[in-house]
Short mmCIF file of C-alpha atoms and ligand atoms in Angstrom, two decimals:
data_model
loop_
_atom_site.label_atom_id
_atom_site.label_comp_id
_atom_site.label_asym_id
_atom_site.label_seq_id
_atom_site.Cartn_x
_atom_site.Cartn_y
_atom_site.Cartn_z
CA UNK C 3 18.16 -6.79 -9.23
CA UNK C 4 20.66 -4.71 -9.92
CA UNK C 5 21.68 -1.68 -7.83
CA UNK C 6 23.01 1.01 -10.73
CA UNK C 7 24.05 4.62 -8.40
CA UNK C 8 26.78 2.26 -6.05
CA UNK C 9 28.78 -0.24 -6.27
CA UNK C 10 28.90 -1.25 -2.93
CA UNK C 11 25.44 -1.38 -2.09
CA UNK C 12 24.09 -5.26 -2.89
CA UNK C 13 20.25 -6.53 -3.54
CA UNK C 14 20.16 -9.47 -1.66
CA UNK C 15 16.38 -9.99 -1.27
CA UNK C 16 14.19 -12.39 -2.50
CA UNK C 17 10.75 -13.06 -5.01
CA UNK C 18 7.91 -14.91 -3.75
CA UNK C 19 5.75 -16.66 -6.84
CA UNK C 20 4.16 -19.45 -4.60
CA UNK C 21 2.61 -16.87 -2.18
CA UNK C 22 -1.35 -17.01 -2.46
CA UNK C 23 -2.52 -13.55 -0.39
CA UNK C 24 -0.56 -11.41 0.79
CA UNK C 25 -0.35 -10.18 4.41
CA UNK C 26 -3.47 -12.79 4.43
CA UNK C 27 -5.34 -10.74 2.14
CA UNK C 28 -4.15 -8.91 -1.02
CA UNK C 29 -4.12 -10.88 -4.11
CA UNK C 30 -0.73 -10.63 -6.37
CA UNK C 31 -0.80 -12.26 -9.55
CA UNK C 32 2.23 -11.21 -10.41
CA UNK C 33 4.24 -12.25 -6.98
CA UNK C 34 6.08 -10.45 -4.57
CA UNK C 35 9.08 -9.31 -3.44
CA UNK C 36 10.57 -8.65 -0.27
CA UNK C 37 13.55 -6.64 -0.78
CA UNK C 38 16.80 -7.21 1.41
CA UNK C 39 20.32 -5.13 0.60
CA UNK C 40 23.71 -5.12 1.83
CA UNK C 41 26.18 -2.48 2.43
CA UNK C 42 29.85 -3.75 1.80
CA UNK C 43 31.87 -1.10 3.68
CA UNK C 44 34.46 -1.35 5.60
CA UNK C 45 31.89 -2.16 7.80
CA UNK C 46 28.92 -4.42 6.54
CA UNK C 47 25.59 -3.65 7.04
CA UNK C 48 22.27 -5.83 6.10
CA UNK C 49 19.12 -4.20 5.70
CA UNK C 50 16.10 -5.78 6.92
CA UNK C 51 15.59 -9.74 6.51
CA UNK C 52 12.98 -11.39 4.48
CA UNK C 53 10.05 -13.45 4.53
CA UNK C 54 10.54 -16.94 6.96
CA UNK C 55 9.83 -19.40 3.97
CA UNK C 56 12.72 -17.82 1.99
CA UNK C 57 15.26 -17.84 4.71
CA UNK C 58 18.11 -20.06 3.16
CA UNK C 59 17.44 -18.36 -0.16
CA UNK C 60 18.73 -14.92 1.62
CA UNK C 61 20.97 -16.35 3.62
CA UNK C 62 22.78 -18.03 0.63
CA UNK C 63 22.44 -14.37 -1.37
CA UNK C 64 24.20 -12.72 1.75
CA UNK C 65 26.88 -15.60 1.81
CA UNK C 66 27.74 -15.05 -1.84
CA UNK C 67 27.71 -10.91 -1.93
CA UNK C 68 30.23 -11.27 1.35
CA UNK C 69 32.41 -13.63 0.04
CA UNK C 70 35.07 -14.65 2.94
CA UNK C 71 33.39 -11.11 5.22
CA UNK C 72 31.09 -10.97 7.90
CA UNK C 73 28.32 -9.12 9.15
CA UNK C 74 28.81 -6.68 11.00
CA UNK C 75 25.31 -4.70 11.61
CA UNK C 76 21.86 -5.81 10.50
CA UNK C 77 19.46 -2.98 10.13
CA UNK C 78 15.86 -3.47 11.06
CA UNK C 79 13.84 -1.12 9.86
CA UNK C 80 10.45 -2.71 10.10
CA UNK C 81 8.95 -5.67 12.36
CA UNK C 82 6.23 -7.13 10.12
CA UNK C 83 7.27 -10.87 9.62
CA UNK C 84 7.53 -10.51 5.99
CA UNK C 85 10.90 -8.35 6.61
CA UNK C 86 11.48 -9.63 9.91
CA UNK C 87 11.04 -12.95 10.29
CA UNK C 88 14.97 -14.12 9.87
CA UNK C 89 16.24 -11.69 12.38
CA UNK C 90 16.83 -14.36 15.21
CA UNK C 91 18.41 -17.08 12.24
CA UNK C 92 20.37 -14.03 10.96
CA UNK C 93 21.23 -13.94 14.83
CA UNK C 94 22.22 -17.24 15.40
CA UNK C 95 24.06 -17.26 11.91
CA UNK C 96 26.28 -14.20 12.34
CA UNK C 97 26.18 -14.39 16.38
CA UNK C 98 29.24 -11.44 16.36
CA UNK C 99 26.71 -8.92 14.12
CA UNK C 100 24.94 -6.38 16.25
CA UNK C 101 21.33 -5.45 15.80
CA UNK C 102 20.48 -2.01 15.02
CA UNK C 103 16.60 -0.68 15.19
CA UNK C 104 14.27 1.25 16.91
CA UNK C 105 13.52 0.91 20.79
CA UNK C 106 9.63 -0.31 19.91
CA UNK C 107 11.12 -2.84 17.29
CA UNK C 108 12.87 -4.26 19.88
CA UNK C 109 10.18 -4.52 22.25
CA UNK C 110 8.49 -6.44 19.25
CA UNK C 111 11.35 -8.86 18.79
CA UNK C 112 10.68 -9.85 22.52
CA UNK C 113 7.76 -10.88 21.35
CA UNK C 114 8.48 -12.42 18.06
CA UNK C 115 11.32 -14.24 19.31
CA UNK C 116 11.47 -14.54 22.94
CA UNK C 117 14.91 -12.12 22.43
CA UNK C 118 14.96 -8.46 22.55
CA UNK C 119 19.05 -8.85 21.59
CA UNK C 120 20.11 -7.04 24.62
CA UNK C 121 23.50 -7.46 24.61
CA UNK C 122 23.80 -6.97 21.01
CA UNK C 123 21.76 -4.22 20.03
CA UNK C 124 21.93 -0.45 19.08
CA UNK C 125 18.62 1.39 19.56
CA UNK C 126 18.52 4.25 17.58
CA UNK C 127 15.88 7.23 17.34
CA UNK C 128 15.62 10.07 15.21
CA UNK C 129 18.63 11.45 13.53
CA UNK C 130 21.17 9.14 15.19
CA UNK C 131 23.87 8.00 13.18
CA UNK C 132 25.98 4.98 12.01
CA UNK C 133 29.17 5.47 10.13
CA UNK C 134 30.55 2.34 8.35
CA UNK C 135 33.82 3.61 6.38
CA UNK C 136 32.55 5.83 3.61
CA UNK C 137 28.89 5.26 4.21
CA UNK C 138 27.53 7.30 6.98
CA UNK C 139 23.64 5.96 7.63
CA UNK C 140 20.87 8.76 9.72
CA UNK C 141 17.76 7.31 10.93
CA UNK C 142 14.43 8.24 10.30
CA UNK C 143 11.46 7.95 12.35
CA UNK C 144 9.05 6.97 10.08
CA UNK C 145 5.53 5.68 12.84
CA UNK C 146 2.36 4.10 11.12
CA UNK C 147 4.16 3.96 7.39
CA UNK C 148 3.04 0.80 7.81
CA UNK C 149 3.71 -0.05 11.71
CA UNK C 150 4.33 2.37 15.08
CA UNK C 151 8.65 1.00 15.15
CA UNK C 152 9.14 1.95 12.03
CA UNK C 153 12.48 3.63 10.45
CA UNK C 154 13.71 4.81 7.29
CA UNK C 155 17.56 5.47 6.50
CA UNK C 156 19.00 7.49 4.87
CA UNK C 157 22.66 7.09 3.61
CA UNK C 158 24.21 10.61 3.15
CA UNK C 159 27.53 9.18 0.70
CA UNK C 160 24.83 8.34 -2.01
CA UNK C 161 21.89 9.70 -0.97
CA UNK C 162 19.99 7.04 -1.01
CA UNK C 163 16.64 6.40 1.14
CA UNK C 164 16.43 2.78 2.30
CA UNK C 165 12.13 3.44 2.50
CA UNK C 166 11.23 0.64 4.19
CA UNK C 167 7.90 -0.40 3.26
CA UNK C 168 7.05 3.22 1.97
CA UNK C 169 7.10 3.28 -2.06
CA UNK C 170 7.06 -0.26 -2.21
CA UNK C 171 4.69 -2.18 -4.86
CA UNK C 172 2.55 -5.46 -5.21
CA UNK C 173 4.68 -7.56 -8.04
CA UNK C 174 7.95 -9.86 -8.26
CA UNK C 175 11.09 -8.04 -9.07
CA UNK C 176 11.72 -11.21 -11.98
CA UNK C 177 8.79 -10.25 -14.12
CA UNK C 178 7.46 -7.11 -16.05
CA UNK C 179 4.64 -4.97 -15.00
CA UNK C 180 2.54 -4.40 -18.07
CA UNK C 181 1.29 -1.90 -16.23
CA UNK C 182 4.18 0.12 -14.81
CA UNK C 183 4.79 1.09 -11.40
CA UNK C 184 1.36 3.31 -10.51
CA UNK C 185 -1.17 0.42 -10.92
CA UNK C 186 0.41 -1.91 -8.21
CA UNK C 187 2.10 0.60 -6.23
CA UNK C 188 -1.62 2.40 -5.88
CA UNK C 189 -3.43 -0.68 -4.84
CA UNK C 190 -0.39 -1.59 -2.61
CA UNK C 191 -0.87 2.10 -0.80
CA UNK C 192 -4.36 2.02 -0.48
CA UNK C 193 -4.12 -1.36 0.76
CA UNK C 194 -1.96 -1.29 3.09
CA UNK C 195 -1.13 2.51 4.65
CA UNK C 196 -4.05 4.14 2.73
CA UNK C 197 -5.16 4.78 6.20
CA UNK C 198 -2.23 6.79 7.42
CA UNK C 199 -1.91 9.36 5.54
CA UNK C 200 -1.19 11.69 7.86
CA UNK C 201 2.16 9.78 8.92
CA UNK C 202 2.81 9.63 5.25
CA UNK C 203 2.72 13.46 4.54
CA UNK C 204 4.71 13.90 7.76
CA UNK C 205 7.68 11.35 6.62
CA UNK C 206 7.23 12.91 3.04
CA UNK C 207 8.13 16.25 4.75
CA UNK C 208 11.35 15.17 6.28
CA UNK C 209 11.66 13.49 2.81
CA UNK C 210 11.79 17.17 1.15
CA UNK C 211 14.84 18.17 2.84
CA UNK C 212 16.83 15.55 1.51
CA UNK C 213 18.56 15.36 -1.51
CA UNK C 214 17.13 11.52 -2.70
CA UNK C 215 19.43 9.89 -5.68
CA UNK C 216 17.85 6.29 -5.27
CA UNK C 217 14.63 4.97 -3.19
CA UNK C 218 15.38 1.32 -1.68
CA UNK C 219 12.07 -0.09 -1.03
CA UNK C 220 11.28 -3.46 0.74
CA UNK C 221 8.93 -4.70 -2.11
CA UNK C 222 9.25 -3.60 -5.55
CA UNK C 223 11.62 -2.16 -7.93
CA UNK C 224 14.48 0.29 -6.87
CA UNK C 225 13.73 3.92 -8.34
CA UNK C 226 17.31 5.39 -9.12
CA UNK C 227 15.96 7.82 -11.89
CA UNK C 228 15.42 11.72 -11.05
CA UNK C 229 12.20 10.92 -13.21
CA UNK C 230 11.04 7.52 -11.19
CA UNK C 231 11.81 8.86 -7.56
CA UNK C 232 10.41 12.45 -8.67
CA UNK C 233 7.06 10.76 -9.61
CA UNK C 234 6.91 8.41 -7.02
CA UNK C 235 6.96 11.34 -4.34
CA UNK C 236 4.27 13.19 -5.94
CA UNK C 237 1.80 10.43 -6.24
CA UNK C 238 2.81 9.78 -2.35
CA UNK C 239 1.51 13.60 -1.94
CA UNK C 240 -1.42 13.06 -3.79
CA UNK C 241 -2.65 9.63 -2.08
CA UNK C 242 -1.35 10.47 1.08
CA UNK C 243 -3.18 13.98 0.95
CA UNK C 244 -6.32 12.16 -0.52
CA UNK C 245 -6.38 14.58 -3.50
CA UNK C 246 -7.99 13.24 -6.21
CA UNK C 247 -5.43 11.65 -9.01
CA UNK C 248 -7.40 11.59 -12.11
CA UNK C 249 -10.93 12.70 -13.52
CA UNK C 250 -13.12 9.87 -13.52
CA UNK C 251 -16.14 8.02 -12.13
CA UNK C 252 -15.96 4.81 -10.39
CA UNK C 253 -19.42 2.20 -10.40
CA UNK C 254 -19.29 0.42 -7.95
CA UNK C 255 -22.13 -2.24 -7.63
CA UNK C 256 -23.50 -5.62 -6.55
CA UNK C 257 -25.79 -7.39 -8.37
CA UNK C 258 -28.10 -10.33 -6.85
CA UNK C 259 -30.11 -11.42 -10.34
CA UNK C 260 -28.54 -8.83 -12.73
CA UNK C 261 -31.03 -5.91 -12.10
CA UNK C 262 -28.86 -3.78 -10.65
CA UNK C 263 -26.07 -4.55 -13.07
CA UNK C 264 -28.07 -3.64 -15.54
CA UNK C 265 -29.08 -0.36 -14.24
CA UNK C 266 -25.21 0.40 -13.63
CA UNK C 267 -24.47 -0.77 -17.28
CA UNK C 268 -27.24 1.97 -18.40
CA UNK C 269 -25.67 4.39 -15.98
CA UNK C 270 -22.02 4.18 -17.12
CA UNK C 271 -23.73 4.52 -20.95
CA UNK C 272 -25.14 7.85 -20.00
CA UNK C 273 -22.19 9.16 -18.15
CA UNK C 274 -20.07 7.93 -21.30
CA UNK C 275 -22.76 9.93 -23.76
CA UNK C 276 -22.41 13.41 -21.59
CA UNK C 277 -18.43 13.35 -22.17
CA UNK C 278 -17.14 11.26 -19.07
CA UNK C 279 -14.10 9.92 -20.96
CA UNK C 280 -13.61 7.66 -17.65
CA UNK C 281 -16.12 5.52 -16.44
CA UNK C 282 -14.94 2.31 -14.18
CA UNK C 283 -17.10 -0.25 -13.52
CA UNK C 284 -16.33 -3.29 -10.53
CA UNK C 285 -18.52 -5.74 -9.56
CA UNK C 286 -17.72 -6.42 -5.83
CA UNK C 287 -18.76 -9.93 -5.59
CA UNK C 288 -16.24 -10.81 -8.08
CA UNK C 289 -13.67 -8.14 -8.90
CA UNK C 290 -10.77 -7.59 -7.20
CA UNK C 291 -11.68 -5.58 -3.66
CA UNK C 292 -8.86 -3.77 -3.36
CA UNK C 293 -8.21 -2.40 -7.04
CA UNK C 294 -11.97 -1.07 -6.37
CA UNK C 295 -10.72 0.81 -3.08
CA UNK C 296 -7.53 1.72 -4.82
CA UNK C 297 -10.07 3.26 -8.00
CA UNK C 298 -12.38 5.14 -5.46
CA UNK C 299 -9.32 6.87 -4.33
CA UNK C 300 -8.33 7.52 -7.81
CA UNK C 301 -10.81 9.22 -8.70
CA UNK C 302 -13.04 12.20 -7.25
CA UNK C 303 -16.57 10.66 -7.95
CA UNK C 304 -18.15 7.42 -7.08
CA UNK C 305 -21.50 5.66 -7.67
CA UNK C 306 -22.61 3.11 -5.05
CA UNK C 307 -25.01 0.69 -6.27
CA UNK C 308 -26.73 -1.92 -4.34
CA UNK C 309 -29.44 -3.71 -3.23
CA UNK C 310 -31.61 -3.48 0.35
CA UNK C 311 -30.70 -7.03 2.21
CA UNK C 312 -31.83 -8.08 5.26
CA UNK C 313 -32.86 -4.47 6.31
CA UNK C 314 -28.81 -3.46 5.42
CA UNK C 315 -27.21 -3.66 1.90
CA UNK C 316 -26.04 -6.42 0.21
CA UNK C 317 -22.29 -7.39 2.28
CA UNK C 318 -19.98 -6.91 -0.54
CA UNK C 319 -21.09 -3.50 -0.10
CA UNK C 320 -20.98 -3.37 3.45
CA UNK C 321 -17.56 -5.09 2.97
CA UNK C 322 -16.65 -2.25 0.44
CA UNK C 323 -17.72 0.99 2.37
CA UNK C 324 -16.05 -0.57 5.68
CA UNK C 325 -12.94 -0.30 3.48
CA UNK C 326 -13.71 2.81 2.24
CA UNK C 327 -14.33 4.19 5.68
CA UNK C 328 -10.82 2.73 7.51
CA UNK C 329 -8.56 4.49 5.03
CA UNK C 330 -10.58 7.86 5.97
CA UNK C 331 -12.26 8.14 2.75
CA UNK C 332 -13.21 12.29 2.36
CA UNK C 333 -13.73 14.74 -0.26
CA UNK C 334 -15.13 13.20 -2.76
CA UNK C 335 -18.75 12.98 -4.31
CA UNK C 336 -21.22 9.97 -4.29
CA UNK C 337 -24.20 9.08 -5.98
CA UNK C 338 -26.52 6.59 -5.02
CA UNK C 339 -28.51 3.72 -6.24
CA UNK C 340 -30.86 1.05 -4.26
CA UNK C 341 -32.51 -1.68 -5.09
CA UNK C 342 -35.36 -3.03 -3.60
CA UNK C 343 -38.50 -5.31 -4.60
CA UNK C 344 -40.46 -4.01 -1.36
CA UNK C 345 -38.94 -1.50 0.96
CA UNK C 346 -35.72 -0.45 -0.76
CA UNK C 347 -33.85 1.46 2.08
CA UNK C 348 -29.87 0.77 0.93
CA UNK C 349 -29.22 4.53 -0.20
CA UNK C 350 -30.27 5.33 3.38
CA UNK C 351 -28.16 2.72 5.00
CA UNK C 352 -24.94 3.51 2.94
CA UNK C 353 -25.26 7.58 3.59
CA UNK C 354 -25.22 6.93 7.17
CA UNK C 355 -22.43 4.75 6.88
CA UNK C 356 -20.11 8.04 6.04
CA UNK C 357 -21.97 10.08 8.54
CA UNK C 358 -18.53 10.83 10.13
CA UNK C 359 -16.58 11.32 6.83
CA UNK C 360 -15.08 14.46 6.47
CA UNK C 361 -15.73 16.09 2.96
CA UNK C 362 -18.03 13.88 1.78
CA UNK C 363 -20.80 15.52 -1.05
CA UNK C 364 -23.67 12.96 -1.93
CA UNK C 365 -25.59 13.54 -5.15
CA UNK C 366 -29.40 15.43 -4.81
CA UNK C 367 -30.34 12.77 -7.43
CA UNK C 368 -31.29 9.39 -5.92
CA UNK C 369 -31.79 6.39 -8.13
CA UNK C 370 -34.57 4.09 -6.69
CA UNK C 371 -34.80 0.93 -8.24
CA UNK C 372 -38.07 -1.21 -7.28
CA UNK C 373 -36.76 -4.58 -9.05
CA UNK C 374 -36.32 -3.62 -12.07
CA UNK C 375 -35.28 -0.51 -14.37
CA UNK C 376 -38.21 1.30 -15.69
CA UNK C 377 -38.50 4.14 -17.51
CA UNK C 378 -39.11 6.39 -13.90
CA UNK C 379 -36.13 4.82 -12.60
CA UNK C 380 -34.52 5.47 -16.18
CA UNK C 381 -35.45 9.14 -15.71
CA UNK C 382 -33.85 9.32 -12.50
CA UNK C 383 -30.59 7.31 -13.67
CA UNK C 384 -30.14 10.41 -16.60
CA UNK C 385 -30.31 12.84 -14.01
CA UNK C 386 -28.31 11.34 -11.85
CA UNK C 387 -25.56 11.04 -15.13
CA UNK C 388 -26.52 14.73 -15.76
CA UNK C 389 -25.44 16.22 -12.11
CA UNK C 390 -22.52 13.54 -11.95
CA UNK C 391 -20.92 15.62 -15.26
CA UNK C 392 -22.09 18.59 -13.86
CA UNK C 393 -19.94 18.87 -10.67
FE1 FEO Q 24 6.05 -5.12 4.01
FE2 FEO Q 24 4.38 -3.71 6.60
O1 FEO Q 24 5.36 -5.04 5.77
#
């Protein structure tokens, strides 16, 4: 990838198209990247490693960018293994480099490694500095975006924000997005710091007072346009503030024979006919879980639709709302619909669930489905449609 505002500033990372989840979980069709770079100064500087089965990929990609050099420093700015897992290689490899990171990281590293790097390290904290020729790095406490050690840097010659994992994206750096940057950088948020949002508006504050030429993520494309990095920070405000980002209505349902689907089928037709120019629809048995959660942050309303099961709700649901409910879901409306073929009880069981949810509006209009649609459960999916429009 290359690195357009410097010429002295090297990508050196790495794309991962074997991976099958990521961080255990996330799905990413179209790879990953975890995103290394290196400062050639009169000092050199590596930022962060990459992940362990890539090692000798990155260390080759450091070798060639130094030519006959050395390391000198090697930046940590974040302990999860799929930056850090090279440090104590990188160690052994360039044993006269010195290790620069915050005081928790280190702690960490004890316990990755067995090696805190005592006699080798700097440990820095807020606004310390670290000149390296022309470059002149400040560090930036940056807790819970996505761990409690984490910095950012910023390098005040070319204003550039080495981000860690903040603005980073699901997606290899080797092939196109058809999508763009929002779709995978959302789902990538809400994923993985869509809980921490307050820690995200605070390092998007300190963010404000900088003047910010090029974002250096750890995953994802660099953003070196006033445009990209402009856009990128507002949709940070948004998510991070849990505003809503566009009008729209996400269905979210599970289905056991196809009664319920087809009541949420009916329900999105309705919505559709009273002028809802965005109605999204995921099955959670089968759609992708977290571009559901990433859609119910999206937008401001949301239908939950399931059946009663085993005196709860169906667990894809359960699995959805416990979700929902870690990343501090809040002001935003929710309709309901249960099934049930004797005692249908789900709408009570998922209202409770957000009990402690701040903001939280539930629809007057409860759909109760005994089985089947009928035309009194028809009746009470149009007004359900009607007061959905209406707020
Ligand atoms: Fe990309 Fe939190 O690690």
């Amino acid at each position: 990838m290359k690195i357009n505002h410097s010429n002295d500033i090297k990508y050196i990372g790495v794309n991962d198209h074997d991976i099958d989840l990521f961080e255990g979980q996330f799905d990413v069709p179209l790879g990953m990247a975890y995103n290394s770079y290196l400062v050639l100064d009169e000092k050199t500087v590596v930022f962060d490693t990459v992940d362990a089965r890539f090692a000798q990929e990155w260390l080759g990609n450091i070798k060639r960018e130094l030519s006959s050099r050395s390391v000198d420093y090697l930046v940590v700015q974040h302990m999860e293994p799929d930056h850090s897992a090279n440090i104590a290689l990188f160690a052994e490899t360039y044993p006269d480099a010195k290790i620069v990171s915050s005081e928790k990281a280190f702690r960490m590293m004890k316990n990755f490694f067995g090696d805190d790097f005592a006699s080798r390290r700097i440990v820095v904290k807020e606004g310390d500095k670290l000149s390296t020729g022309s470059h002149e790095f400040v560090f930036v406490e940056a807790p819970m975006v996505h761990w409690p050690e984490v910095i950012v840097t910023y390098d005040t010659s070319t204003k550039t924000l080495f981000s860690a994992d903040g603005f980073g994206k699901f997606g290899a750096n080797d092939v196109e997005d058809p999508e763009g940057w929002d779709c995978e950088a959302r789902r990538y948020y809400f994923g993985i710091v869509g809980k921490f949002g307050v820690p995200v508006q605070a390092l998007l504050k300190k963010a404000a007072g900088l003047d910010i030429r090029a974002i250096l993520p750890l995953h994802g494309p660099i953003l070196d346009t006033p445009e990209t990095i402009a856009h990128a920070i507002a949709q940070y405000d948004t998510w991070s503030s849990y505003r809503v980002e566009s009008e729209g209505v996400l269905i979210a349902y599970t289905s056991v024979y196809g009664n319920t689907k087809k009541a949420v089928l009916k329900l999105k037709e309705m919505l559709e006919a009273r002028g809802c120019k965005k109605v999204a629809l995921a099955d959670l048995a089968r759609d992708d879980m977290h571009e559901t959660i990433e859609d119910a942050f999206r937008y401001g309303k949301v239908v939950l639709a399931t059946t009663t099961y085993n005196s709860g709700i169906f667990p894809f649901m359960y699995e959805f709302i416990h979700h929902l409910l870690e990343r501090n879901y809040r002001d935003r409306i929710i309709g309901l619909v249960e099934n049930g073929s004797w005692a249908p009880t789900a709408a009570r069981t998922m209202r409770s669930m957000f009990e402690k949810s701040q903001g939280i509006k539930f629809c007057d209009n409860v759909v109760t489905i005994t089985s089947a649609l009928n035309t009194s459960s028809e009746g009470s999916l149009a007004a359900l449609a009607e007061e959905l429009v209406s707020l």
